[in-house]
Amino acid sequence: MKNLNVLITAGPTREYLDPVRYISNDSSGKMGFSLAAAAKKLGAEVTLVTGPVSLPTPKGVKRLDVTSAAEMKREVMKRSAGADIIVMAAAVADFRPQKFSRQKIKKQGRRARQVLNLAQNADILAELGRKKRPDQTLIGFAVETEDLEDRALKKLKEKKCDWIVANRHTVIGKDRGHAILLSKKGRRVVLPELPKDELAFIIFSHILD
Ligand code: CTP
C-alpha cells in the first residue's frame, strides 16, 4: 500500500438532543482502528475520522475526532478526493433529533412522544459512491441481524461500493470478528472468526488483490 492515501471512518456518531442526551449506534470502533493500523503497517498514509470511542490512535495514523454524522460527513468529504481507498467502517446514525435544545429538556410538563422527533442524516457512503472516481476503491460495511448477504449485496449496489464487508451484529464491541466480503465484480470471500487486528490485514489483502 506504499504511496496510497487511505481514508477510514470508525466508531459511532452521536446525535445530541440536548447538552446531556444523545442517540447513537452501538460501536466500539475496533474494526475501523484495526483497519487503520493495518493500512499504516502496509505502508499507506492513513487518515482516521472517528466518532467517540475509547481507543488509542494507531501509531503513525492521522486521527480526526468528530461527534455527529454531519461533522463526520464534512471531514470525510473534505478529504475524499485525495484518497485512493476509502473505508466506511463507522456506524453512522441514520437519524438525528430534529431540534437541539441548548437547555436540558425537563420532563415536567412534557408528554413522552413530544420529546423526540427525528430527521434523517445524509448517507456518507452513498455520497462517496456518487462522487467516486474509477481509480478509487470504496469499501462499505453492512451490519445486519438477518438476511445478511442479500442486504449487504443491496447496499453494495445502491451505494456504488467496490466491496462490502458484511457482518452480523454479534461482532459489535468484540475483539474478534468474522465477515463475508462481497465485491461488485461478484467475488465472495468468507472470512473465519479471527481477532479484528488479523481480519484487517486479510480484508486489505483481498481488496488489493
Ligand atoms: N453509512 C453512511 N452514512 C449513513 C449510514 C450509513 O455512510 N448515514 C455507511 C456505513 O458507514 C456503512 C454502510 O453505510 O459503511 C452501511 O451502514 P448500515 O448502517 O449497515 O446501513 P444503512 O445504509 O444505514 O441501512 P439500514 O440502517 O437500513 O440497514
JSON list of C-alpha atoms and ligand atoms in Angstrom, two decimals:
[
{"chain": "A", "resi": 1, "resn": "MET", "atom": "CA", "xyz": [0.00, 0.00, 0.00]},
{"chain": "A", "resi": 2, "resn": "LYS", "atom": "CA", "xyz": [3.04, 2.24, -0.35]},
{"chain": "A", "resi": 3, "resn": "ASN", "atom": "CA", "xyz": [2.16, 5.76, -1.60]},
{"chain": "A", "resi": 4, "resn": "LEU", "atom": "CA", "xyz": [-1.57, 5.14, -1.21]},
{"chain": "A", "resi": 5, "resn": "ASN", "atom": "CA", "xyz": [-3.78, 7.54, 0.70]},
{"chain": "A", "resi": 6, "resn": "VAL", "atom": "CA", "xyz": [-6.30, 5.66, 2.79]},
{"chain": "A", "resi": 7, "resn": "LEU", "atom": "CA", "xyz": [-9.26, 7.35, 4.47]},
{"chain": "A", "resi": 8, "resn": "ILE", "atom": "CA", "xyz": [-11.03, 5.30, 7.15]},
{"chain": "A", "resi": 9, "resn": "THR", "atom": "CA", "xyz": [-14.00, 6.08, 9.38]},
{"chain": "A", "resi": 10, "resn": "ALA", "atom": "CA", "xyz": [-14.67, 4.32, 12.66]},
{"chain": "A", "resi": 11, "resn": "GLY", "atom": "CA", "xyz": [-16.89, 4.28, 15.71]},
{"chain": "A", "resi": 12, "resn": "PRO", "atom": "CA", "xyz": [-20.41, 5.55, 16.25]},
{"chain": "A", "resi": 13, "resn": "THR", "atom": "CA", "xyz": [-21.75, 9.05, 15.72]},
{"chain": "A", "resi": 14, "resn": "ARG", "atom": "CA", "xyz": [-23.70, 10.83, 18.44]},
{"chain": "A", "resi": 15, "resn": "GLU", "atom": "CA", "xyz": [-26.71, 12.94, 17.70]},
{"chain": "A", "resi": 16, "resn": "TYR", "atom": "CA", "xyz": [-27.41, 15.22, 20.65]},
{"chain": "A", "resi": 17, "resn": "LEU", "atom": "CA", "xyz": [-30.92, 16.10, 21.75]},
{"chain": "A", "resi": 18, "resn": "ASP", "atom": "CA", "xyz": [-29.75, 18.46, 24.48]},
{"chain": "A", "resi": 19, "resn": "PRO", "atom": "CA", "xyz": [-26.39, 19.02, 26.22]},
{"chain": "A", "resi": 20, "resn": "VAL", "atom": "CA", "xyz": [-26.65, 15.76, 28.17]},
{"chain": "A", "resi": 21, "resn": "ARG", "atom": "CA", "xyz": [-28.59, 13.35, 25.93]},
{"chain": "A", "resi": 22, "resn": "TYR", "atom": "CA", "xyz": [-27.94, 11.76, 22.59]},
{"chain": "A", "resi": 23, "resn": "ILE", "atom": "CA", "xyz": [-28.95, 8.92, 20.30]},
{"chain": "A", "resi": 24, "resn": "SER", "atom": "CA", "xyz": [-26.27, 6.73, 18.81]},
{"chain": "A", "resi": 25, "resn": "ASN", "atom": "CA", "xyz": [-25.36, 3.32, 17.40]},
{"chain": "A", "resi": 26, "resn": "ASP", "atom": "CA", "xyz": [-23.59, 0.54, 19.21]},
{"chain": "A", "resi": 27, "resn": "SER", "atom": "CA", "xyz": [-19.96, 0.54, 18.01]},
{"chain": "A", "resi": 28, "resn": "SER", "atom": "CA", "xyz": [-16.59, 0.23, 19.74]},
{"chain": "A", "resi": 29, "resn": "GLY", "atom": "CA", "xyz": [-14.55, 1.42, 16.73]},
{"chain": "A", "resi": 30, "resn": "LYS", "atom": "CA", "xyz": [-12.29, -1.65, 16.97]},
{"chain": "A", "resi": 31, "resn": "MET", "atom": "CA", "xyz": [-12.67, -2.80, 13.36]},
{"chain": "A", "resi": 32, "resn": "GLY", "atom": "CA", "xyz": [-12.02, 0.67, 11.92]},
{"chain": "A", "resi": 33, "resn": "PHE", "atom": "CA", "xyz": [-9.00, 1.22, 14.19]},
{"chain": "A", "resi": 34, "resn": "SER", "atom": "CA", "xyz": [-7.63, -2.23, 13.27]},
{"chain": "A", "resi": 35, "resn": "LEU", "atom": "CA", "xyz": [-8.01, -1.38, 9.58]},
{"chain": "A", "resi": 36, "resn": "ALA", "atom": "CA", "xyz": [-6.21, 1.94, 10.10]},
{"chain": "A", "resi": 37, "resn": "ALA", "atom": "CA", "xyz": [-3.33, 0.23, 11.95]},
{"chain": "A", "resi": 38, "resn": "ALA", "atom": "CA", "xyz": [-3.07, -2.45, 9.25]},
{"chain": "A", "resi": 39, "resn": "ALA", "atom": "CA", "xyz": [-3.08, 0.07, 6.38]},
{"chain": "A", "resi": 40, "resn": "LYS", "atom": "CA", "xyz": [-0.32, 2.06, 8.12]},
{"chain": "A", "resi": 41, "resn": "LYS", "atom": "CA", "xyz": [1.78, -1.07, 8.66]},
{"chain": "A", "resi": 42, "resn": "LEU", "atom": "CA", "xyz": [1.31, -1.88, 4.97]},
{"chain": "A", "resi": 43, "resn": "GLY", "atom": "CA", "xyz": [2.90, 1.48, 4.11]},
{"chain": "A", "resi": 44, "resn": "ALA", "atom": "CA", "xyz": [-0.13, 3.70, 3.43]},
{"chain": "A", "resi": 45, "resn": "GLU", "atom": "CA", "xyz": [-0.72, 7.30, 4.51]},
{"chain": "A", "resi": 46, "resn": "VAL", "atom": "CA", "xyz": [-3.75, 6.85, 6.77]},
{"chain": "A", "resi": 47, "resn": "THR", "atom": "CA", "xyz": [-6.36, 9.34, 7.96]},
{"chain": "A", "resi": 48, "resn": "LEU", "atom": "CA", "xyz": [-8.86, 8.06, 10.50]},
{"chain": "A", "resi": 49, "resn": "VAL", "atom": "CA", "xyz": [-12.07, 10.03, 11.08]},
{"chain": "A", "resi": 50, "resn": "THR", "atom": "CA", "xyz": [-13.62, 8.65, 14.23]},
{"chain": "A", "resi": 51, "resn": "GLY", "atom": "CA", "xyz": [-16.69, 9.15, 16.34]},
{"chain": "A", "resi": 52, "resn": "PRO", "atom": "CA", "xyz": [-16.45, 8.97, 20.15]},
{"chain": "A", "resi": 53, "resn": "VAL", "atom": "CA", "xyz": [-14.54, 5.81, 21.13]},
{"chain": "A", "resi": 54, "resn": "SER", "atom": "CA", "xyz": [-12.06, 4.94, 23.85]},
{"chain": "A", "resi": 55, "resn": "LEU", "atom": "CA", "xyz": [-9.23, 3.55, 21.76]},
{"chain": "A", "resi": 56, "resn": "PRO", "atom": "CA", "xyz": [-5.64, 4.72, 21.36]},
{"chain": "A", "resi": 57, "resn": "THR", "atom": "CA", "xyz": [-4.60, 6.17, 18.00]},
{"chain": "A", "resi": 58, "resn": "PRO", "atom": "CA", "xyz": [-2.65, 3.61, 15.95]},
{"chain": "A", "resi": 59, "resn": "LYS", "atom": "CA", "xyz": [0.99, 4.66, 15.51]},
{"chain": "A", "resi": 60, "resn": "GLY", "atom": "CA", "xyz": [1.58, 6.97, 12.55]},
{"chain": "A", "resi": 61, "resn": "VAL", "atom": "CA", "xyz": [-2.13, 7.40, 11.78]},
{"chain": "A", "resi": 62, "resn": "LYS", "atom": "CA", "xyz": [-3.60, 10.90, 11.42]},
{"chain": "A", "resi": 63, "resn": "ARG", "atom": "CA", "xyz": [-6.72, 10.99, 13.60]},
{"chain": "A", "resi": 64, "resn": "LEU", "atom": "CA", "xyz": [-9.64, 13.40, 13.48]},
{"chain": "A", "resi": 65, "resn": "ASP", "atom": "CA", "xyz": [-12.29, 13.20, 16.18]},
{"chain": "A", "resi": 66, "resn": "VAL", "atom": "CA", "xyz": [-15.88, 14.03, 15.31]},
{"chain": "A", "resi": 67, "resn": "THR", "atom": "CA", "xyz": [-19.18, 13.69, 17.12]},
{"chain": "A", "resi": 68, "resn": "SER", "atom": "CA", "xyz": [-22.18, 13.86, 14.79]},
{"chain": "A", "resi": 69, "resn": "ALA", "atom": "CA", "xyz": [-22.89, 12.34, 11.38]},
{"chain": "A", "resi": 70, "resn": "ALA", "atom": "CA", "xyz": [-22.93, 15.85, 9.89]},
{"chain": "A", "resi": 71, "resn": "GLU", "atom": "CA", "xyz": [-19.42, 16.52, 11.23]},
{"chain": "A", "resi": 72, "resn": "MET", "atom": "CA", "xyz": [-18.19, 13.15, 10.00]},
{"chain": "A", "resi": 73, "resn": "LYS", "atom": "CA", "xyz": [-19.63, 13.88, 6.56]},
{"chain": "A", "resi": 74, "resn": "ARG", "atom": "CA", "xyz": [-17.90, 17.28, 6.46]},
{"chain": "A", "resi": 75, "resn": "GLU", "atom": "CA", "xyz": [-14.48, 15.87, 7.41]},
{"chain": "A", "resi": 76, "resn": "VAL", "atom": "CA", "xyz": [-14.79, 12.87, 5.06]},
{"chain": "A", "resi": 77, "resn": "MET", "atom": "CA", "xyz": [-15.98, 14.87, 2.04]},
{"chain": "A", "resi": 78, "resn": "LYS", "atom": "CA", "xyz": [-13.11, 17.38, 2.53]},
{"chain": "A", "resi": 79, "resn": "ARG", "atom": "CA", "xyz": [-10.62, 14.54, 2.20]},
{"chain": "A", "resi": 80, "resn": "SER", "atom": "CA", "xyz": [-12.31, 12.09, -0.16]},
{"chain": "A", "resi": 81, "resn": "ALA", "atom": "CA", "xyz": [-10.94, 13.47, -3.44]},
{"chain": "A", "resi": 82, "resn": "GLY", "atom": "CA", "xyz": [-7.36, 12.85, -2.28]},
{"chain": "A", "resi": 83, "resn": "ALA", "atom": "CA", "xyz": [-7.99, 9.28, -1.16]},
{"chain": "A", "resi": 84, "resn": "ASP", "atom": "CA", "xyz": [-7.12, 6.16, -3.14]},
{"chain": "A", "resi": 85, "resn": "ILE", "atom": "CA", "xyz": [-9.02, 3.87, -0.79]},
{"chain": "A", "resi": 86, "resn": "ILE", "atom": "CA", "xyz": [-11.95, 4.87, 1.42]},
{"chain": "A", "resi": 87, "resn": "VAL", "atom": "CA", "xyz": [-13.29, 2.55, 4.09]},
{"chain": "A", "resi": 88, "resn": "MET", "atom": "CA", "xyz": [-16.57, 3.48, 5.80]},
{"chain": "A", "resi": 89, "resn": "ALA", "atom": "CA", "xyz": [-16.38, 1.31, 8.91]},
{"chain": "A", "resi": 90, "resn": "ALA", "atom": "CA", "xyz": [-18.23, 3.86, 11.07]},
{"chain": "A", "resi": 91, "resn": "ALA", "atom": "CA", "xyz": [-21.67, 3.12, 12.46]},
{"chain": "A", "resi": 92, "resn": "VAL", "atom": "CA", "xyz": [-23.19, 6.38, 11.29]},
{"chain": "A", "resi": 93, "resn": "ALA", "atom": "CA", "xyz": [-26.51, 7.30, 12.90]},
{"chain": "A", "resi": 94, "resn": "ASP", "atom": "CA", "xyz": [-29.23, 7.39, 10.25]},
{"chain": "A", "resi": 95, "resn": "PHE", "atom": "CA", "xyz": [-31.36, 9.82, 12.27]},
{"chain": "A", "resi": 96, "resn": "ARG", "atom": "CA", "xyz": [-30.80, 12.85, 14.47]},
{"chain": "A", "resi": 97, "resn": "PRO", "atom": "CA", "xyz": [-33.13, 14.80, 16.73]},
{"chain": "A", "resi": 98, "resn": "GLN", "atom": "CA", "xyz": [-34.91, 17.40, 14.61]},
{"chain": "A", "resi": 99, "resn": "LYS", "atom": "CA", "xyz": [-34.11, 20.12, 17.11]},
{"chain": "A", "resi": 100, "resn": "PHE", "atom": "CA", "xyz": [-31.22, 20.58, 19.51]},
{"chain": "A", "resi": 101, "resn": "SER", "atom": "CA", "xyz": [-32.22, 22.19, 22.80]},
{"chain": "A", "resi": 102, "resn": "ARG", "atom": "CA", "xyz": [-29.46, 24.30, 24.35]},
{"chain": "A", "resi": 103, "resn": "GLN", "atom": "CA", "xyz": [-31.03, 23.78, 27.74]},
{"chain": "A", "resi": 104, "resn": "LYS", "atom": "CA", "xyz": [-31.54, 20.40, 29.32]},
{"chain": "A", "resi": 105, "resn": "ILE", "atom": "CA", "xyz": [-35.03, 19.20, 28.46]},
{"chain": "A", "resi": 106, "resn": "LYS", "atom": "CA", "xyz": [-37.12, 18.90, 31.63]},
{"chain": "A", "resi": 107, "resn": "LYS", "atom": "CA", "xyz": [-39.60, 16.09, 31.96]},
{"chain": "A", "resi": 108, "resn": "GLN", "atom": "CA", "xyz": [-42.14, 18.21, 33.76]},
{"chain": "A", "resi": 109, "resn": "GLY", "atom": "CA", "xyz": [-44.99, 19.35, 31.56]},
{"chain": "A", "resi": 110, "resn": "ARG", "atom": "CA", "xyz": [-43.99, 17.13, 28.62]},
{"chain": "A", "resi": 111, "resn": "ARG", "atom": "CA", "xyz": [-45.55, 14.06, 27.10]},
{"chain": "A", "resi": 112, "resn": "ALA", "atom": "CA", "xyz": [-43.07, 11.34, 26.10]},
{"chain": "A", "resi": 113, "resn": "ARG", "atom": "CA", "xyz": [-44.00, 11.48, 22.42]},
{"chain": "A", "resi": 114, "resn": "GLN", "atom": "CA", "xyz": [-43.25, 15.22, 22.27]},
{"chain": "A", "resi": 115, "resn": "VAL", "atom": "CA", "xyz": [-39.64, 14.77, 23.34]},
{"chain": "A", "resi": 116, "resn": "LEU", "atom": "CA", "xyz": [-38.07, 13.09, 20.31]},
{"chain": "A", "resi": 117, "resn": "ASN", "atom": "CA", "xyz": [-38.78, 13.99, 16.69]},
{"chain": "A", "resi": 118, "resn": "LEU", "atom": "CA", "xyz": [-36.20, 12.75, 14.23]},
{"chain": "A", "resi": 119, "resn": "ALA", "atom": "CA", "xyz": [-34.76, 14.00, 10.96]},
{"chain": "A", "resi": 120, "resn": "GLN", "atom": "CA", "xyz": [-32.76, 11.86, 8.53]},
{"chain": "A", "resi": 121, "resn": "ASN", "atom": "CA", "xyz": [-28.98, 12.21, 8.22]},
{"chain": "A", "resi": 122, "resn": "ALA", "atom": "CA", "xyz": [-27.22, 12.17, 4.86]},
{"chain": "A", "resi": 123, "resn": "ASP", "atom": "CA", "xyz": [-25.75, 8.84, 3.80]},
{"chain": "A", "resi": 124, "resn": "ILE", "atom": "CA", "xyz": [-22.00, 9.48, 3.60]},
{"chain": "A", "resi": 125, "resn": "LEU", "atom": "CA", "xyz": [-21.15, 6.23, 1.82]},
{"chain": "A", "resi": 126, "resn": "ALA", "atom": "CA", "xyz": [-23.83, 6.79, -0.83]},
{"chain": "A", "resi": 127, "resn": "GLU", "atom": "CA", "xyz": [-22.48, 10.31, -1.43]},
{"chain": "A", "resi": 128, "resn": "LEU", "atom": "CA", "xyz": [-18.94, 8.91, -1.76]},
{"chain": "A", "resi": 129, "resn": "GLY", "atom": "CA", "xyz": [-20.30, 6.34, -4.25]},
{"chain": "A", "resi": 130, "resn": "ARG", "atom": "CA", "xyz": [-21.89, 9.09, -6.36]},
{"chain": "A", "resi": 131, "resn": "LYS", "atom": "CA", "xyz": [-18.61, 11.06, -6.45]},
{"chain": "A", "resi": 132, "resn": "LYS", "atom": "CA", "xyz": [-16.27, 8.10, -6.84]},
{"chain": "A", "resi": 133, "resn": "ARG", "atom": "CA", "xyz": [-13.53, 8.22, -9.47]},
{"chain": "A", "resi": 134, "resn": "PRO", "atom": "CA", "xyz": [-12.79, 5.00, -11.39]},
{"chain": "A", "resi": 135, "resn": "ASP", "atom": "CA", "xyz": [-9.33, 4.82, -9.78]},
{"chain": "A", "resi": 136, "resn": "GLN", "atom": "CA", "xyz": [-10.73, 4.94, -6.23]},
{"chain": "A", "resi": 137, "resn": "THR", "atom": "CA", "xyz": [-11.67, 1.90, -4.18]},
{"chain": "A", "resi": 138, "resn": "LEU", "atom": "CA", "xyz": [-14.71, 2.36, -1.96]},
{"chain": "A", "resi": 139, "resn": "ILE", "atom": "CA", "xyz": [-15.40, -0.10, 0.83]},
{"chain": "A", "resi": 140, "resn": "GLY", "atom": "CA", "xyz": [-18.59, -0.13, 2.85]},
{"chain": "A", "resi": 141, "resn": "PHE", "atom": "CA", "xyz": [-19.76, -2.15, 5.82]},
{"chain": "A", "resi": 142, "resn": "ALA", "atom": "CA", "xyz": [-23.12, -3.76, 6.42]},
{"chain": "A", "resi": 143, "resn": "VAL", "atom": "CA", "xyz": [-24.22, -4.84, 9.87]},
{"chain": "A", "resi": 144, "resn": "GLU", "atom": "CA", "xyz": [-27.39, -6.90, 9.86]},
{"chain": "A", "resi": 145, "resn": "THR", "atom": "CA", "xyz": [-29.45, -9.02, 12.20]},
{"chain": "A", "resi": 146, "resn": "GLU", "atom": "CA", "xyz": [-30.95, -11.09, 9.34]},
{"chain": "A", "resi": 147, "resn": "ASP", "atom": "CA", "xyz": [-30.73, -11.69, 5.54]},
{"chain": "A", "resi": 148, "resn": "LEU", "atom": "CA", "xyz": [-27.06, -10.70, 5.83]},
{"chain": "A", "resi": 149, "resn": "GLU", "atom": "CA", "xyz": [-25.82, -11.37, 2.32]},
{"chain": "A", "resi": 150, "resn": "ASP", "atom": "CA", "xyz": [-28.90, -10.20, 0.41]},
{"chain": "A", "resi": 151, "resn": "ARG", "atom": "CA", "xyz": [-28.99, -6.94, 2.32]},
{"chain": "A", "resi": 152, "resn": "ALA", "atom": "CA", "xyz": [-25.24, -6.44, 2.03]},
{"chain": "A", "resi": 153, "resn": "LEU", "atom": "CA", "xyz": [-25.39, -7.00, -1.74]},
{"chain": "A", "resi": 154, "resn": "LYS", "atom": "CA", "xyz": [-28.21, -4.48, -2.00]},
{"chain": "A", "resi": 155, "resn": "LYS", "atom": "CA", "xyz": [-26.09, -1.90, -0.13]},
{"chain": "A", "resi": 156, "resn": "LEU", "atom": "CA", "xyz": [-23.04, -2.72, -2.30]},
{"chain": "A", "resi": 157, "resn": "LYS", "atom": "CA", "xyz": [-25.04, -1.87, -5.44]},
{"chain": "A", "resi": 158, "resn": "GLU", "atom": "CA", "xyz": [-27.10, 1.04, -4.11]},
{"chain": "A", "resi": 159, "resn": "LYS", "atom": "CA", "xyz": [-24.10, 2.82, -2.59]},
{"chain": "A", "resi": 160, "resn": "LYS", "atom": "CA", "xyz": [-21.82, 2.01, -5.58]},
{"chain": "A", "resi": 161, "resn": "CYS", "atom": "CA", "xyz": [-19.11, 0.35, -3.48]},
{"chain": "A", "resi": 162, "resn": "ASP", "atom": "CA", "xyz": [-16.33, -1.83, -4.84]},
{"chain": "A", "resi": 163, "resn": "TRP", "atom": "CA", "xyz": [-16.51, -4.08, -1.78]},
{"chain": "A", "resi": 164, "resn": "ILE", "atom": "CA", "xyz": [-18.78, -4.50, 1.17]},
{"chain": "A", "resi": 165, "resn": "VAL", "atom": "CA", "xyz": [-17.84, -6.16, 4.45]},
{"chain": "A", "resi": 166, "resn": "ALA", "atom": "CA", "xyz": [-20.92, -7.96, 5.76]},
{"chain": "A", "resi": 167, "resn": "ASN", "atom": "CA", "xyz": [-21.10, -8.56, 9.49]},
{"chain": "A", "resi": 168, "resn": "ARG", "atom": "CA", "xyz": [-23.59, -9.94, 11.92]},
{"chain": "A", "resi": 169, "resn": "HIS", "atom": "CA", "xyz": [-24.48, -7.56, 14.74]},
{"chain": "A", "resi": 170, "resn": "THR", "atom": "CA", "xyz": [-23.00, -10.06, 17.21]},
{"chain": "A", "resi": 171, "resn": "VAL", "atom": "CA", "xyz": [-19.45, -8.85, 16.38]},
{"chain": "A", "resi": 172, "resn": "ILE", "atom": "CA", "xyz": [-20.10, -5.35, 17.75]},
{"chain": "A", "resi": 173, "resn": "GLY", "atom": "CA", "xyz": [-17.72, -4.47, 20.58]},
{"chain": "A", "resi": 174, "resn": "LYS", "atom": "CA", "xyz": [-15.88, -7.81, 20.41]},
{"chain": "A", "resi": 175, "resn": "ASP", "atom": "CA", "xyz": [-12.12, -8.20, 19.91]},
{"chain": "A", "resi": 176, "resn": "ARG", "atom": "CA", "xyz": [-12.76, -10.97, 17.40]},
{"chain": "A", "resi": 177, "resn": "GLY", "atom": "CA", "xyz": [-14.88, -10.78, 14.31]},
{"chain": "A", "resi": 178, "resn": "HIS", "atom": "CA", "xyz": [-15.84, -12.66, 11.19]},
{"chain": "A", "resi": 179, "resn": "ALA", "atom": "CA", "xyz": [-17.13, -11.32, 7.92]},
{"chain": "A", "resi": 180, "resn": "ILE", "atom": "CA", "xyz": [-18.17, -12.03, 4.37]},
{"chain": "A", "resi": 181, "resn": "LEU", "atom": "CA", "xyz": [-16.54, -9.86, 1.72]},
{"chain": "A", "resi": 182, "resn": "LEU", "atom": "CA", "xyz": [-18.61, -9.20, -1.38]},
{"chain": "A", "resi": 183, "resn": "SER", "atom": "CA", "xyz": [-17.31, -7.34, -4.43]},
{"chain": "A", "resi": 184, "resn": "LYS", "atom": "CA", "xyz": [-19.09, -5.57, -7.26]},
{"chain": "A", "resi": 185, "resn": "LYS", "atom": "CA", "xyz": [-17.33, -7.96, -9.63]},
{"chain": "A", "resi": 186, "resn": "GLY", "atom": "CA", "xyz": [-19.11, -10.87, -7.95]},
{"chain": "A", "resi": 187, "resn": "ARG", "atom": "CA", "xyz": [-16.36, -12.11, -5.66]},
{"chain": "A", "resi": 188, "resn": "ARG", "atom": "CA", "xyz": [-17.44, -13.65, -2.36]},
{"chain": "A", "resi": 189, "resn": "VAL", "atom": "CA", "xyz": [-14.94, -14.42, 0.41]},
{"chain": "A", "resi": 190, "resn": "VAL", "atom": "CA", "xyz": [-15.98, -15.92, 3.72]},
{"chain": "A", "resi": 191, "resn": "LEU", "atom": "CA", "xyz": [-13.53, -14.98, 6.46]},
{"chain": "A", "resi": 192, "resn": "PRO", "atom": "CA", "xyz": [-13.22, -17.13, 9.58]},
{"chain": "A", "resi": 193, "resn": "GLU", "atom": "CA", "xyz": [-13.56, -15.86, 13.12]},
{"chain": "A", "resi": 194, "resn": "LEU", "atom": "CA", "xyz": [-10.28, -14.11, 13.98]},
{"chain": "A", "resi": 195, "resn": "PRO", "atom": "CA", "xyz": [-9.01, -11.19, 16.08]},
{"chain": "A", "resi": 196, "resn": "LYS", "atom": "CA", "xyz": [-10.05, -7.95, 14.33]},
{"chain": "A", "resi": 197, "resn": "ASP", "atom": "CA", "xyz": [-6.36, -6.97, 14.00]},
{"chain": "A", "resi": 198, "resn": "GLU", "atom": "CA", "xyz": [-5.79, -10.04, 11.83]},
{"chain": "A", "resi": 199, "resn": "LEU", "atom": "CA", "xyz": [-9.05, -9.68, 9.93]},
{"chain": "A", "resi": 200, "resn": "ALA", "atom": "CA", "xyz": [-7.98, -6.16, 8.94]},
{"chain": "A", "resi": 201, "resn": "PHE", "atom": "CA", "xyz": [-4.88, -7.45, 7.10]},
{"chain": "A", "resi": 202, "resn": "ILE", "atom": "CA", "xyz": [-6.90, -10.19, 5.40]},
{"chain": "A", "resi": 203, "resn": "ILE", "atom": "CA", "xyz": [-9.56, -7.70, 4.28]},
{"chain": "A", "resi": 204, "resn": "PHE", "atom": "CA", "xyz": [-6.89, -5.49, 2.66]},
{"chain": "A", "resi": 205, "resn": "SER", "atom": "CA", "xyz": [-5.17, -8.49, 1.05]},
{"chain": "A", "resi": 206, "resn": "HIS", "atom": "CA", "xyz": [-8.40, -9.36, -0.82]},
{"chain": "A", "resi": 207, "resn": "ILE", "atom": "CA", "xyz": [-9.26, -5.79, -1.71]},
{"chain": "A", "resi": 208, "resn": "LEU", "atom": "CA", "xyz": [-5.79, -5.09, -3.12]},
{"chain": "A", "resi": 209, "resn": "ASP", "atom": "CA", "xyz": [-5.67, -8.42, -4.98]},
{"chain": "B", "resi": 1, "resn": "CTP", "atom": "N1", "xyz": [-23.39, 4.80, 6.28]},
{"chain": "B", "resi": 1, "resn": "CTP", "atom": "C1", "xyz": [-23.08, 6.12, 5.96]},
{"chain": "B", "resi": 1, "resn": "CTP", "atom": "N2", "xyz": [-23.94, 7.12, 6.30]},
{"chain": "B", "resi": 1, "resn": "CTP", "atom": "C2", "xyz": [-25.10, 6.84, 6.93]},
{"chain": "B", "resi": 1, "resn": "CTP", "atom": "C3", "xyz": [-25.43, 5.50, 7.27]},
{"chain": "B", "resi": 1, "resn": "CTP", "atom": "C4", "xyz": [-24.54, 4.51, 6.92]},
{"chain": "B", "resi": 1, "resn": "CTP", "atom": "O1", "xyz": [-22.03, 6.36, 5.38]},
{"chain": "B", "resi": 1, "resn": "CTP", "atom": "N3", "xyz": [-25.92, 7.84, 7.25]},
{"chain": "B", "resi": 1, "resn": "CTP", "atom": "C5", "xyz": [-22.46, 3.73, 5.87]},
{"chain": "B", "resi": 1, "resn": "CTP", "atom": "C6", "xyz": [-21.82, 2.95, 6.99]},
{"chain": "B", "resi": 1, "resn": "CTP", "atom": "O2", "xyz": [-20.60, 3.53, 7.39]},
{"chain": "B", "resi": 1, "resn": "CTP", "atom": "C7", "xyz": [-21.62, 1.58, 6.36]},
{"chain": "B", "resi": 1, "resn": "CTP", "atom": "C8", "xyz": [-22.77, 1.46, 5.37]},
{"chain": "B", "resi": 1, "resn": "CTP", "atom": "O3", "xyz": [-23.21, 2.80, 5.13]},
{"chain": "B", "resi": 1, "resn": "CTP", "atom": "O4", "xyz": [-20.42, 1.52, 5.62]},
{"chain": "B", "resi": 1, "resn": "CTP", "atom": "C9", "xyz": [-23.94, 0.63, 5.80]},
{"chain": "B", "resi": 1, "resn": "CTP", "atom": "O5", "xyz": [-24.45, 1.07, 7.01]},
{"chain": "B", "resi": 1, "resn": "CTP", "atom": "P1", "xyz": [-25.67, 0.33, 7.73]},
{"chain": "B", "resi": 1, "resn": "CTP", "atom": "O6", "xyz": [-25.97, 1.05, 8.99]},
{"chain": "B", "resi": 1, "resn": "CTP", "atom": "O7", "xyz": [-25.43, -1.15, 7.78]},
{"chain": "B", "resi": 1, "resn": "CTP", "atom": "O8", "xyz": [-26.84, 0.53, 6.73]},
{"chain": "B", "resi": 1, "resn": "CTP", "atom": "P2", "xyz": [-27.78, 1.70, 6.34]},
{"chain": "B", "resi": 1, "resn": "CTP", "atom": "O9", "xyz": [-27.41, 2.13, 4.97]},
{"chain": "B", "resi": 1, "resn": "CTP", "atom": "O10", "xyz": [-27.79, 2.74, 7.39]},
{"chain": "B", "resi": 1, "resn": "CTP", "atom": "O11", "xyz": [-29.17, 0.98, 6.19]},
{"chain": "B", "resi": 1, "resn": "CTP", "atom": "P3", "xyz": [-30.13, 0.32, 7.30]},
{"chain": "B", "resi": 1, "resn": "CTP", "atom": "O12", "xyz": [-29.94, 1.11, 8.54]},
{"chain": "B", "resi": 1, "resn": "CTP", "atom": "O13", "xyz": [-31.46, 0.45, 6.69]},
{"chain": "B", "resi": 1, "resn": "CTP", "atom": "O14", "xyz": [-29.66, -1.11, 7.40]}
]
